[in-house]
mmCIF file of C-alpha atoms in Angstrom:
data_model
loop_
_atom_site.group_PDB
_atom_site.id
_atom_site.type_symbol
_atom_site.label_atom_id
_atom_site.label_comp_id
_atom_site.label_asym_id
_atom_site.label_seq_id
_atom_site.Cartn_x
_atom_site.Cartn_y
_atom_site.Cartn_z
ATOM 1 C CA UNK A 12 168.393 167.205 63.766
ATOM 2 C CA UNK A 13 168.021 168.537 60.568
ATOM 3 C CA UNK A 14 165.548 166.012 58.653
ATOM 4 C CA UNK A 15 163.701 163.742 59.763
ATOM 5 C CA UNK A 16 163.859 160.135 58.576
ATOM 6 C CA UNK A 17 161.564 158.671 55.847
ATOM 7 C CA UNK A 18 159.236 155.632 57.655
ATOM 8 C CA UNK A 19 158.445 152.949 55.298
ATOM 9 C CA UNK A 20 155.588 151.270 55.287
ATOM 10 C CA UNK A 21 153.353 154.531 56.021
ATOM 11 C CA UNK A 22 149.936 154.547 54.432
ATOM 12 C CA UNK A 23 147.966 157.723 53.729
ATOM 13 C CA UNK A 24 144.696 158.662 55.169
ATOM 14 C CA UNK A 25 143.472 158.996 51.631
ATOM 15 C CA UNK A 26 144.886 155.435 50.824
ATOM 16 C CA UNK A 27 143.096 153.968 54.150
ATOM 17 C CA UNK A 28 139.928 155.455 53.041
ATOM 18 C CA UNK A 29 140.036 153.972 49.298
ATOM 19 C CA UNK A 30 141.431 150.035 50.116
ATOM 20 C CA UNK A 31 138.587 147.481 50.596
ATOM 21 C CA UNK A 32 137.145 146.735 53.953
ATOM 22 C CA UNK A 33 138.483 143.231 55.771
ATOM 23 C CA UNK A 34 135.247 141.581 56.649
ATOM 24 C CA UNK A 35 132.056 142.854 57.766
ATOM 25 C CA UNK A 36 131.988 144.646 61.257
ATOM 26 C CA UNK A 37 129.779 142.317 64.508
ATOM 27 C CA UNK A 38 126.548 143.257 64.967
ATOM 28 C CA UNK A 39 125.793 144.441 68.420
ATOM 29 C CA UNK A 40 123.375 140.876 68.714
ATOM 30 C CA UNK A 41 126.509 138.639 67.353
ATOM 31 C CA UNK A 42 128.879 140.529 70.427
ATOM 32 C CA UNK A 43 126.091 140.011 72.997
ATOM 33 C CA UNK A 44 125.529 136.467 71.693
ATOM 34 C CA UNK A 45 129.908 135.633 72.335
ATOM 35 C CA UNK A 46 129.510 137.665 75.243
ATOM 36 C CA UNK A 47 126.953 135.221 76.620
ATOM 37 C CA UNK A 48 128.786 132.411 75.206
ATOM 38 C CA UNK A 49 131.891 133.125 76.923
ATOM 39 C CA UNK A 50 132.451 129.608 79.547
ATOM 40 C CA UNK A 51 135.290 131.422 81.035
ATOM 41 C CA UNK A 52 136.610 134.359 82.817
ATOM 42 C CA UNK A 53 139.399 134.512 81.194
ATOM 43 C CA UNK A 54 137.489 134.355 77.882
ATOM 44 C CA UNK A 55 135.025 137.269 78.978
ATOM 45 C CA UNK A 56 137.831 139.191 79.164
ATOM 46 C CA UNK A 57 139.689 138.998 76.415
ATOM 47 C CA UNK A 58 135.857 139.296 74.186
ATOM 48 C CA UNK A 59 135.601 142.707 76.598
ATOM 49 C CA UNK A 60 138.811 143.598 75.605
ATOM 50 C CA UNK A 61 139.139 142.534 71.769
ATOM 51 C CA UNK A 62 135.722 144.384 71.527
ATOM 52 C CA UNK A 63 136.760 147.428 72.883
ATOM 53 C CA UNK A 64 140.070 147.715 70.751
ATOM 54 C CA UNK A 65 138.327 147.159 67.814
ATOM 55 C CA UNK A 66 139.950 143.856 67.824
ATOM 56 C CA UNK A 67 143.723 144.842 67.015
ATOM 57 C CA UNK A 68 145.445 141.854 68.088
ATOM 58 C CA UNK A 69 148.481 143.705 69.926
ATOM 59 C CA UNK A 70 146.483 145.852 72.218
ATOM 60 C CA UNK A 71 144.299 142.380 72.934
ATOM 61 C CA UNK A 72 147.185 140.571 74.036
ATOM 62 C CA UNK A 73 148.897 142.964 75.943
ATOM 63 C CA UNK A 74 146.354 143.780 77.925
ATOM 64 C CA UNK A 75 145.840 140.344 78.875
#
């Protein structure tokens, strides 16, 4: 192969870095308090797991 192709849609570490956060991050009391709120197995483990992927919505749900 002599080049590699361009991927669009690529954002820089720099550009990551400057953009605005999305929403505050849980507090450690507000994870224990869903945690302890959960009525289901099934929903204790998808809190375990969307807590413990940082909550990306792909590695939730295929873990699931």
């Amino acid at each position: 192969m002599a080049e590699v192709p361009h991927i669009f849609g690529t954002v820089t570490a720099e550009a990551k870095r400057a953009r605005q956060p999305k929403g505050r991050p849980i507090t450690p009391e507000e994870l224990a308090r869903l945690i302890d709120a959960a009525q289901s197995r099934h929903m204790l483990l998808f809190l375990l797991i969307a807590s413990n992927t940082l909550a990306r919505p792909a590695c939730t749900a295929a873990r699931i």
